[in-house]
Amino acid sequence: MSLSTPGTRRKLVGQPLLYSISIFASLGVFLFGYDQGVMSGIITGPHFRKFFNSPTSVQTGTMVAVLEIGAFITSLAAGRVGDIIGRRGTLFTGAIVFGIGGAFQTLASGYTVMVVGRVISGFGVGLLSTIVPIYQSEISPPNHRGALACMEFTGNIFGYASSVWIDYFCSYIDSDMAWRIPLFIQCVIGAILAAGSLVIPESPRWLIDVDRDDEGMQVIADLHGGDPEDLMAKAEFQEIKERVMFERESGEARTYAAMWKRYKRRVLLAMSSQAFAQLNGINVISYYAPSVFEEAGWLGRSAILMAGINAIIYLFSTVPTWYLVDRWGRRSILLSGAVVMGIALAATGWFMYIDIPQTPQAVVGCVIIYNAFFGYSWGPLPWLYPPEILPLNVRAKGVSLSTATNWAFNFLVGMATPVLQEVISWRLYPMHGFFCACSFVLVYFLYPETMGIPLEEMDAVFGEDEREEAEENESERASLMSGSASISHQSIGPSTAKKASRGWVSRVMGRADNRSAYEPIADSEE
């Protein structure tokens, strides 16, 4: 069934089309969740260890971590790739590359081939983890954008949980198939995603941005129910087109340097969301969970079973955010998540410090609570927030930087954790609890709310409409006052008036006090 082939009748329009697209796109994050989890269960298996001649901890760590290195590299490149070949083309390329890496791993004849396969899969993961959030944000209506993005994160955790349970069931196979089958499943899912990416429609915003207006309008009309004369579809097309033309007429370059100069605050916020997703301790907890379960008496295959049960709880914890993200808003969820995660991490350190007979069970409980609230807050929202706040002309590049930040901190925390566990022991967990407190402060003072706001209206959220008007006034004034020194736009009228009323954190961090200033464009104004 074709969803997007030009010149044919589409069988799906409106919400069925939107949900079908989201399901196909979610396979991308399913793959990267599956690939992150599949190794944890097979590297301890007897057949795997025998085949690879009992690899050392360094060899095993390298085998797992090289995925993140590959993902970091291509997540940086994904910005340009996404702008050149489109969102759908990047999705297809990422799926194919991932499948090739999965084939290398499945057919590995030795340690080197396995590492090469992991790197290649990492290349695919970098492309997918960057382009899927962009694609989802660009095809989603403002009032459902958060929910659909959070459903995608659930797909990620579903991939992780699936890998744990597949590892568990395959552990009963008394041959090398015990580890080759879980790795081969990556290839199957990658092939399904590649095939699906050929029939889903391209992002309408990308199509309009490259002057394929008729195709862009058709996709928008299909998403609105299939009627090309629909007034809401026409209004959305016009708003996107006007934004594209405005950016072209401004003569603004689309380079990373130009993006950093003009949208530095937005880029830093996008990067910080992904950095704190890792600094808040998810990889530390994931790393420690297997040893906790063993300490509590879950040995061998039972430890994998306990990890599977924990993964199911983790998976279900992501569901409430589907309903809350477009009702409570992004800020409330991030703030509440940071509080509970910080408390759970502090409690983990405390129980390890006092070392009582109940410590193993208590730490397991803390791990489950922590995972649940991470899945509800700092798990999904750092994938939603960056593509929301970045404008179309630099969205792919900005999201590529934020995604690369995720993989860089993912690798950093993963490599540092074993060392820190030995050096500072129980203090490691309150340390990451402190990062949760830092993320609370950052969100409270610096993150504007984006719930329900069209992507083309984010300039108003960040106060950039006022800034552009001030810059125009400055330019006119400068042209009338020849020889006078240029005046900074920050010294003009409204900005100066606001500075006096802003708190010290806002002044130090450069936060515009605009959370309450934004008012969405009314339907009657479109």
Short mmCIF file of C-alpha atoms in Angstrom, two decimals, residues 72-465:
data_model
loop_
_atom_site.label_atom_id
_atom_site.label_comp_id
_atom_site.label_asym_id
_atom_site.label_seq_id
_atom_site.Cartn_x
_atom_site.Cartn_y
_atom_site.Cartn_z
CA PHE A 72 28.51 10.44 17.29
CA ILE A 73 30.27 10.76 13.93
CA THR A 74 27.18 10.42 11.73
CA SER A 75 24.93 12.44 14.03
CA LEU A 76 27.19 15.41 13.27
CA ALA A 77 26.94 14.71 9.54
CA ALA A 78 23.19 14.05 9.64
CA GLY A 79 22.39 17.78 9.62
CA ARG A 80 23.81 18.29 6.14
CA VAL A 81 22.60 14.91 4.90
CA GLY A 82 19.05 15.68 6.07
CA ASP A 83 19.06 19.02 4.26
CA ILE A 84 20.46 17.58 1.02
CA ILE A 85 18.59 14.31 0.50
CA GLY A 86 15.59 15.03 2.70
CA ARG A 87 14.23 13.51 5.90
CA ARG A 88 12.86 10.40 4.21
CA GLY A 89 16.06 9.77 2.25
CA THR A 90 18.12 10.04 5.44
CA LEU A 91 15.76 7.62 7.18
CA PHE A 92 16.21 5.12 4.33
CA THR A 93 20.00 5.52 4.33
CA GLY A 94 20.22 5.08 8.10
CA ALA A 95 18.13 1.90 7.96
CA ILE A 96 20.28 0.39 5.19
CA VAL A 97 23.55 1.25 6.98
CA PHE A 98 22.18 -0.17 10.23
CA GLY A 99 21.15 -3.39 8.48
CA ILE A 100 24.63 -3.79 6.98
CA GLY A 101 26.17 -3.38 10.43
CA GLY A 102 23.74 -5.94 11.83
CA ALA A 103 24.76 -8.42 9.13
CA PHE A 104 28.45 -7.97 10.01
CA GLN A 105 27.64 -8.69 13.68
CA THR A 106 25.42 -11.67 12.92
CA LEU A 107 28.02 -13.31 10.66
CA ALA A 108 31.04 -12.24 12.73
CA SER A 109 33.95 -14.64 12.42
CA GLY A 110 35.99 -12.96 15.14
CA TYR A 111 36.42 -10.00 17.45
CA THR A 112 37.55 -7.54 14.75
CA VAL A 113 34.56 -8.24 12.49
CA MET A 114 32.21 -7.76 15.45
CA VAL A 115 33.75 -4.38 16.29
CA VAL A 116 33.53 -3.28 12.64
CA GLY A 117 29.88 -4.32 12.59
CA ARG A 118 29.19 -2.33 15.76
CA VAL A 119 30.80 0.78 14.26
CA ILE A 120 28.76 0.45 11.05
CA SER A 121 25.56 0.00 13.06
CA GLY A 122 26.55 3.08 15.03
CA PHE A 123 26.72 5.04 11.77
CA GLY A 124 23.13 4.02 11.07
CA VAL A 125 22.01 4.82 14.62
CA GLY A 126 23.52 8.32 14.36
CA LEU A 127 21.52 9.08 11.23
CA LEU A 128 18.29 7.61 12.61
CA SER A 129 18.51 9.19 16.07
CA THR A 130 18.99 12.62 14.47
CA ILE A 131 16.48 12.52 11.63
CA VAL A 132 13.53 10.71 13.27
CA PRO A 133 12.80 13.50 15.84
CA ILE A 134 13.11 16.13 13.09
CA TYR A 135 10.78 14.25 10.75
CA GLN A 136 8.23 13.62 13.49
CA SER A 137 8.17 17.26 14.60
CA GLU A 138 7.73 18.49 11.02
CA ILE A 139 4.73 16.29 10.18
CA SER A 140 2.95 16.60 13.54
CA PRO A 141 0.23 19.17 14.37
CA PRO A 142 1.15 21.51 17.27
CA ASN A 143 -1.47 20.10 19.66
CA HIS A 144 -0.26 16.49 19.20
CA ARG A 145 3.44 17.07 18.52
CA GLY A 146 4.55 16.28 22.06
CA ALA A 147 2.46 13.13 22.37
CA LEU A 148 3.68 11.70 19.06
CA ALA A 149 7.32 12.40 19.94
CA CYS A 150 6.88 10.72 23.33
CA MET A 151 5.31 7.71 21.62
CA GLU A 152 8.50 7.46 19.61
CA PHE A 153 10.56 7.35 22.80
CA THR A 154 8.30 4.55 23.98
CA GLY A 155 9.34 2.80 20.77
CA ASN A 156 12.95 3.24 21.86
CA ILE A 157 12.33 1.64 25.26
CA PHE A 158 10.19 -1.06 23.61
CA GLY A 159 13.24 -1.85 21.48
CA TYR A 160 15.41 -2.05 24.59
CA ALA A 161 12.89 -4.23 26.45
CA SER A 162 12.45 -6.48 23.40
CA SER A 163 16.19 -7.04 23.17
CA VAL A 164 16.38 -8.05 26.85
CA TRP A 165 13.56 -10.60 26.52
CA ILE A 166 14.87 -11.96 23.21
CA ASP A 167 18.27 -12.40 24.88
CA TYR A 168 16.54 -14.24 27.73
CA PHE A 169 14.64 -16.68 25.52
CA CYS A 170 17.62 -17.26 23.22
CA SER A 171 19.80 -18.06 26.25
CA TYR A 172 18.07 -21.47 26.28
CA ILE A 173 19.58 -22.29 22.84
CA ASP A 174 22.62 -24.51 23.28
CA SER A 175 24.70 -23.19 20.36
CA ASP A 176 26.09 -19.99 18.85
CA MET A 177 22.56 -19.25 17.65
CA ALA A 178 21.97 -18.02 21.22
CA TRP A 179 23.75 -14.79 20.30
CA ARG A 180 23.52 -14.76 16.50
CA ILE A 181 19.68 -14.79 16.42
CA PRO A 182 19.27 -11.65 18.59
CA LEU A 183 21.78 -9.86 16.35
CA PHE A 184 20.07 -11.06 13.15
CA ILE A 185 16.74 -9.60 14.27
CA GLN A 186 18.36 -6.16 13.87
CA CYS A 187 18.70 -6.85 10.14
CA VAL A 188 15.03 -7.84 9.83
CA ILE A 189 13.77 -4.70 11.55
CA GLY A 190 16.19 -2.53 9.57
CA ALA A 191 14.83 -4.00 6.30
CA ILE A 192 11.24 -3.26 7.39
CA LEU A 193 12.17 0.34 8.21
CA ALA A 194 13.97 0.78 4.89
CA ALA A 195 10.93 -0.53 2.99
CA GLY A 196 8.58 1.67 5.01
CA SER A 197 10.64 4.78 4.37
CA LEU A 198 9.99 4.34 0.63
CA VAL A 199 6.22 4.69 1.03
CA ILE A 200 5.82 7.29 3.78
CA PRO A 201 5.59 10.91 2.57
CA GLU A 202 8.47 13.35 2.75
CA SER A 203 8.40 16.14 5.32
CA PRO A 204 6.21 18.94 3.87
CA ARG A 205 8.48 21.57 5.40
CA TRP A 206 11.54 20.15 3.63
CA LEU A 207 9.61 19.91 0.33
CA ILE A 208 8.55 23.56 0.55
CA ASP A 209 12.06 24.56 1.57
CA VAL A 210 13.46 23.06 -1.68
CA ASP A 211 10.68 24.61 -3.83
CA ARG A 212 8.66 21.44 -4.31
CA ASP A 213 5.57 23.36 -3.29
CA ASP A 214 2.96 21.18 -5.01
CA GLU A 215 4.25 18.04 -3.28
CA GLY A 216 4.49 19.87 0.03
CA MET A 217 0.91 21.13 -0.27
CA GLN A 218 -0.31 17.63 -1.15
CA VAL A 219 1.31 16.14 1.97
CA ILE A 220 -0.18 18.88 4.16
CA ALA A 221 -3.61 18.33 2.60
CA ASP A 222 -3.34 14.57 3.20
CA LEU A 223 -2.41 15.15 6.84
CA HIS A 224 -5.47 17.40 7.18
CA GLY A 225 -7.83 14.85 5.68
CA GLY A 226 -7.06 14.75 1.96
CA ASP A 227 -8.91 17.86 0.73
CA PRO A 228 -6.51 20.24 -1.11
CA GLU A 229 -9.06 23.04 -0.63
CA ASP A 230 -9.11 22.66 3.17
CA LEU A 231 -8.67 26.13 4.69
CA MET A 232 -6.48 24.93 7.57
CA ALA A 233 -4.20 23.06 5.16
CA LYS A 234 -3.87 26.18 2.98
CA ALA A 235 -3.18 28.34 6.01
CA GLU A 236 -0.45 25.97 7.23
CA PHE A 237 1.13 25.86 3.77
CA GLN A 238 1.09 29.65 3.54
CA GLU A 239 2.65 30.05 6.99
CA ILE A 240 5.48 27.64 6.15
CA LYS A 241 6.05 29.25 2.74
CA GLU A 242 6.16 32.75 4.19
CA ARG A 243 8.70 31.63 6.76
CA VAL A 244 10.88 30.04 4.07
CA MET A 245 10.74 33.16 1.90
CA PHE A 246 11.49 35.43 4.86
CA GLU A 247 14.61 33.42 5.70
CA ARG A 248 15.77 33.55 2.07
CA GLU A 249 15.22 37.28 1.75
CA SER A 250 17.16 37.89 4.94
CA GLY A 251 20.21 36.45 3.17
CA GLU A 252 21.09 34.44 6.23
CA ALA A 253 23.66 31.71 5.59
CA ARG A 254 22.80 28.12 6.51
CA THR A 255 26.19 27.24 7.93
CA TYR A 256 26.96 25.99 11.41
CA ALA A 257 28.78 29.28 12.09
CA ALA A 258 25.77 31.38 11.08
CA MET A 259 23.48 29.16 13.15
CA TRP A 260 25.71 29.56 16.19
CA LYS A 261 25.88 33.33 15.78
CA ARG A 262 22.15 33.91 15.44
CA TYR A 263 20.62 31.04 17.43
CA LYS A 264 23.30 30.36 20.02
CA ARG A 265 20.85 30.30 22.91
CA ARG A 266 18.54 27.83 21.18
CA VAL A 267 21.44 25.57 20.19
CA LEU A 268 22.84 25.60 23.73
CA LEU A 269 19.44 24.75 25.19
CA ALA A 270 19.05 21.88 22.69
CA MET A 271 22.53 20.56 23.53
CA SER A 272 22.02 20.97 27.28
CA SER A 273 18.83 18.91 27.22
CA GLN A 274 20.69 15.96 25.72
CA ALA A 275 23.76 16.45 27.94
CA PHE A 276 21.69 16.37 31.14
CA ALA A 277 19.74 13.35 29.91
CA GLN A 278 23.07 11.53 30.38
CA LEU A 279 24.51 13.49 33.33
CA ASN A 280 21.31 12.78 35.27
CA GLY A 281 22.55 9.23 35.56
CA ILE A 282 20.59 6.92 33.28
CA ASN A 283 23.66 5.07 32.02
CA VAL A 284 25.06 4.82 35.53
CA ILE A 285 21.86 3.18 36.75
CA SER A 286 21.65 0.94 33.68
CA TYR A 287 25.28 -0.05 34.19
CA TYR A 288 24.76 -0.82 37.87
CA ALA A 289 21.40 -2.63 37.53
CA PRO A 290 22.82 -6.07 36.55
CA SER A 291 25.23 -6.14 39.50
CA VAL A 292 22.45 -4.96 41.83
CA PHE A 293 20.23 -7.81 40.71
CA GLU A 294 23.06 -10.29 41.19
CA GLU A 295 23.79 -8.85 44.63
CA ALA A 296 20.11 -9.29 45.50
CA GLY A 297 20.38 -12.99 44.60
CA TRP A 298 19.39 -12.99 40.92
CA LEU A 299 22.18 -14.98 39.30
CA GLY A 300 22.90 -16.01 35.71
CA ARG A 301 19.75 -16.29 33.58
CA SER A 302 17.67 -15.01 36.52
CA ALA A 303 19.57 -11.70 36.42
CA ILE A 304 18.52 -11.29 32.76
CA LEU A 305 14.94 -12.12 33.77
CA MET A 306 15.03 -9.43 36.49
CA ALA A 307 16.45 -6.95 33.96
CA GLY A 308 13.55 -7.84 31.65
CA ILE A 309 10.99 -7.17 34.38
CA ASN A 310 12.67 -3.84 35.12
CA ALA A 311 12.58 -3.03 31.39
CA ILE A 312 8.81 -3.64 31.28
CA ILE A 313 8.28 -1.20 34.16
CA TYR A 314 10.56 1.26 32.37
CA LEU A 315 8.49 0.82 29.21
CA PHE A 316 5.14 1.42 30.92
CA SER A 317 6.52 4.54 32.62
CA THR A 318 6.82 6.25 29.24
CA VAL A 319 3.09 5.95 28.49
CA PRO A 320 1.67 8.63 30.86
CA THR A 321 3.80 11.25 29.11
CA TRP A 322 1.80 10.68 25.90
CA TYR A 323 -1.18 12.28 27.63
CA LEU A 324 0.61 14.74 29.92
CA VAL A 325 3.14 16.39 27.61
CA ASP A 326 0.50 18.38 25.69
CA ARG A 327 -1.49 19.10 28.86
CA TRP A 328 1.09 19.84 31.55
CA GLY A 329 3.74 21.15 29.18
CA ARG A 330 7.42 20.34 28.75
CA ARG A 331 8.73 22.33 31.71
CA SER A 332 6.49 20.74 34.37
CA ILE A 333 7.44 17.23 33.31
CA LEU A 334 11.18 17.96 33.21
CA LEU A 335 11.08 19.71 36.59
CA SER A 336 9.09 17.00 38.37
CA GLY A 337 11.23 14.26 36.82
CA ALA A 338 14.45 15.93 37.97
CA VAL A 339 13.17 16.11 41.56
CA VAL A 340 12.17 12.43 41.88
CA MET A 341 15.23 11.18 39.98
CA GLY A 342 17.52 13.20 42.26
CA ILE A 343 15.83 11.78 45.37
CA ALA A 344 16.07 8.21 44.03
CA LEU A 345 19.78 8.63 43.27
CA ALA A 346 20.47 10.13 46.70
CA ALA A 347 18.59 7.22 48.32
CA THR A 348 20.62 4.73 46.27
CA GLY A 349 23.85 6.22 47.59
CA TRP A 350 22.50 6.31 51.14
CA PHE A 351 21.47 2.66 51.21
CA MET A 352 24.82 1.64 49.75
CA TYR A 353 26.60 3.73 52.41
CA ILE A 354 24.75 2.28 55.41
CA ASP A 355 25.06 -1.26 53.94
CA ILE A 356 22.31 -3.04 55.83
CA PRO A 357 20.80 -6.45 54.98
CA GLN A 358 17.93 -4.71 53.18
CA THR A 359 20.30 -2.69 50.98
CA PRO A 360 20.07 -4.91 47.82
CA GLN A 361 16.27 -4.85 47.78
CA ALA A 362 16.15 -1.15 48.64
CA VAL A 363 18.57 -0.29 45.82
CA VAL A 364 16.53 -2.37 43.36
CA GLY A 365 13.46 -0.34 44.39
CA CYS A 366 15.38 2.92 43.90
CA VAL A 367 16.55 1.76 40.47
CA ILE A 368 12.98 0.97 39.40
CA ILE A 369 11.68 4.34 40.66
CA TYR A 370 14.55 6.18 38.98
CA ASN A 371 14.02 4.37 35.65
CA ALA A 372 10.28 5.03 35.78
CA PHE A 373 10.68 8.77 36.25
CA PHE A 374 13.45 8.99 33.68
CA GLY A 375 11.16 7.26 31.20
CA TYR A 376 8.43 9.78 32.07
CA SER A 377 10.58 12.92 31.79
CA TRP A 378 14.25 13.21 30.82
CA GLY A 379 14.03 10.18 28.54
CA PRO A 380 11.57 11.43 25.89
CA LEU A 381 11.64 15.22 26.17
CA PRO A 382 15.28 15.88 25.16
CA TRP A 383 14.36 14.22 21.83
CA LEU A 384 11.26 16.42 21.48
CA TYR A 385 12.59 19.80 22.59
CA PRO A 386 15.50 20.47 20.16
CA PRO A 387 13.56 20.10 16.87
CA GLU A 388 10.76 22.21 18.38
CA ILE A 389 12.87 25.24 19.28
CA LEU A 390 15.15 25.35 16.21
CA PRO A 391 13.98 27.11 13.01
CA LEU A 392 13.55 25.25 9.72
CA ASN A 393 16.64 26.68 8.00
CA VAL A 394 18.99 25.27 10.66
CA ARG A 395 16.82 22.60 12.28
CA ALA A 396 18.69 19.60 10.89
CA LYS A 397 22.08 21.07 11.78
CA GLY A 398 21.01 22.14 15.26
CA VAL A 399 19.44 18.79 16.06
CA SER A 400 22.55 17.05 14.75
CA LEU A 401 24.61 18.96 17.34
CA SER A 402 22.19 18.11 20.15
CA THR A 403 22.14 14.43 19.15
CA ALA A 404 25.93 14.37 18.91
CA THR A 405 25.98 15.81 22.44
CA ASN A 406 23.86 12.87 23.59
CA TRP A 407 26.25 10.34 22.12
CA ALA A 408 29.34 12.18 23.41
CA PHE A 409 28.03 12.30 26.99
CA ASN A 410 26.66 8.78 26.63
CA PHE A 411 30.17 7.58 25.83
CA LEU A 412 31.79 9.78 28.52
CA VAL A 413 29.49 8.62 31.32
CA GLY A 414 29.69 5.00 30.21
CA MET A 415 33.49 5.01 30.20
CA ALA A 416 33.84 6.95 33.47
CA THR A 417 31.33 4.94 35.50
CA PRO A 418 33.44 1.82 36.23
CA VAL A 419 36.36 3.98 37.36
CA LEU A 420 34.20 6.25 39.52
CA GLN A 421 32.48 3.24 41.11
CA GLU A 422 35.88 2.07 42.34
CA VAL A 423 37.22 5.51 43.34
CA ILE A 424 34.23 7.19 45.00
CA SER A 425 31.91 4.14 45.38
CA TRP A 426 28.49 5.10 46.83
CA ARG A 427 29.18 8.83 46.32
CA LEU A 428 28.74 8.38 42.57
CA TYR A 429 24.95 8.28 42.88
CA PRO A 430 24.45 11.47 44.94
CA MET A 431 26.86 13.11 42.48
CA HIS A 432 24.45 12.40 39.64
CA GLY A 433 21.63 13.45 41.96
CA PHE A 434 23.40 16.83 42.09
CA PHE A 435 23.27 16.96 38.29
CA CYS A 436 19.51 16.37 38.55
CA ALA A 437 19.34 19.45 40.79
CA CYS A 438 21.37 21.42 38.25
CA SER A 439 19.00 20.36 35.47
CA PHE A 440 16.05 21.54 37.59
CA VAL A 441 17.62 25.02 37.93
CA LEU A 442 18.46 25.13 34.22
CA VAL A 443 14.92 24.26 33.13
CA TYR A 444 13.26 26.56 35.66
CA PHE A 445 15.21 29.66 34.64
CA LEU A 446 16.11 29.10 31.00
CA TYR A 447 13.72 26.74 29.21
CA PRO A 448 10.66 28.42 27.65
CA GLU A 449 7.44 26.44 27.30
CA THR A 450 6.74 25.21 23.75
CA MET A 451 3.50 23.28 24.28
CA GLY A 452 0.96 23.83 21.50
CA ILE A 453 3.04 26.44 19.64
CA PRO A 454 3.49 26.07 15.84
CA LEU A 455 7.11 25.60 14.79
CA GLU A 456 6.96 28.76 12.66
CA GLU A 457 6.08 30.87 15.73
CA MET A 458 9.04 29.93 17.94
CA ASP A 459 10.73 33.29 17.26
CA ALA A 460 8.04 34.90 19.41
CA VAL A 461 8.69 32.40 22.22
CA PHE A 462 12.35 33.42 22.32
CA GLY A 463 11.59 37.13 21.96
CA GLU A 464 13.31 37.31 18.59
CA ASP A 465 10.46 39.18 16.91
#
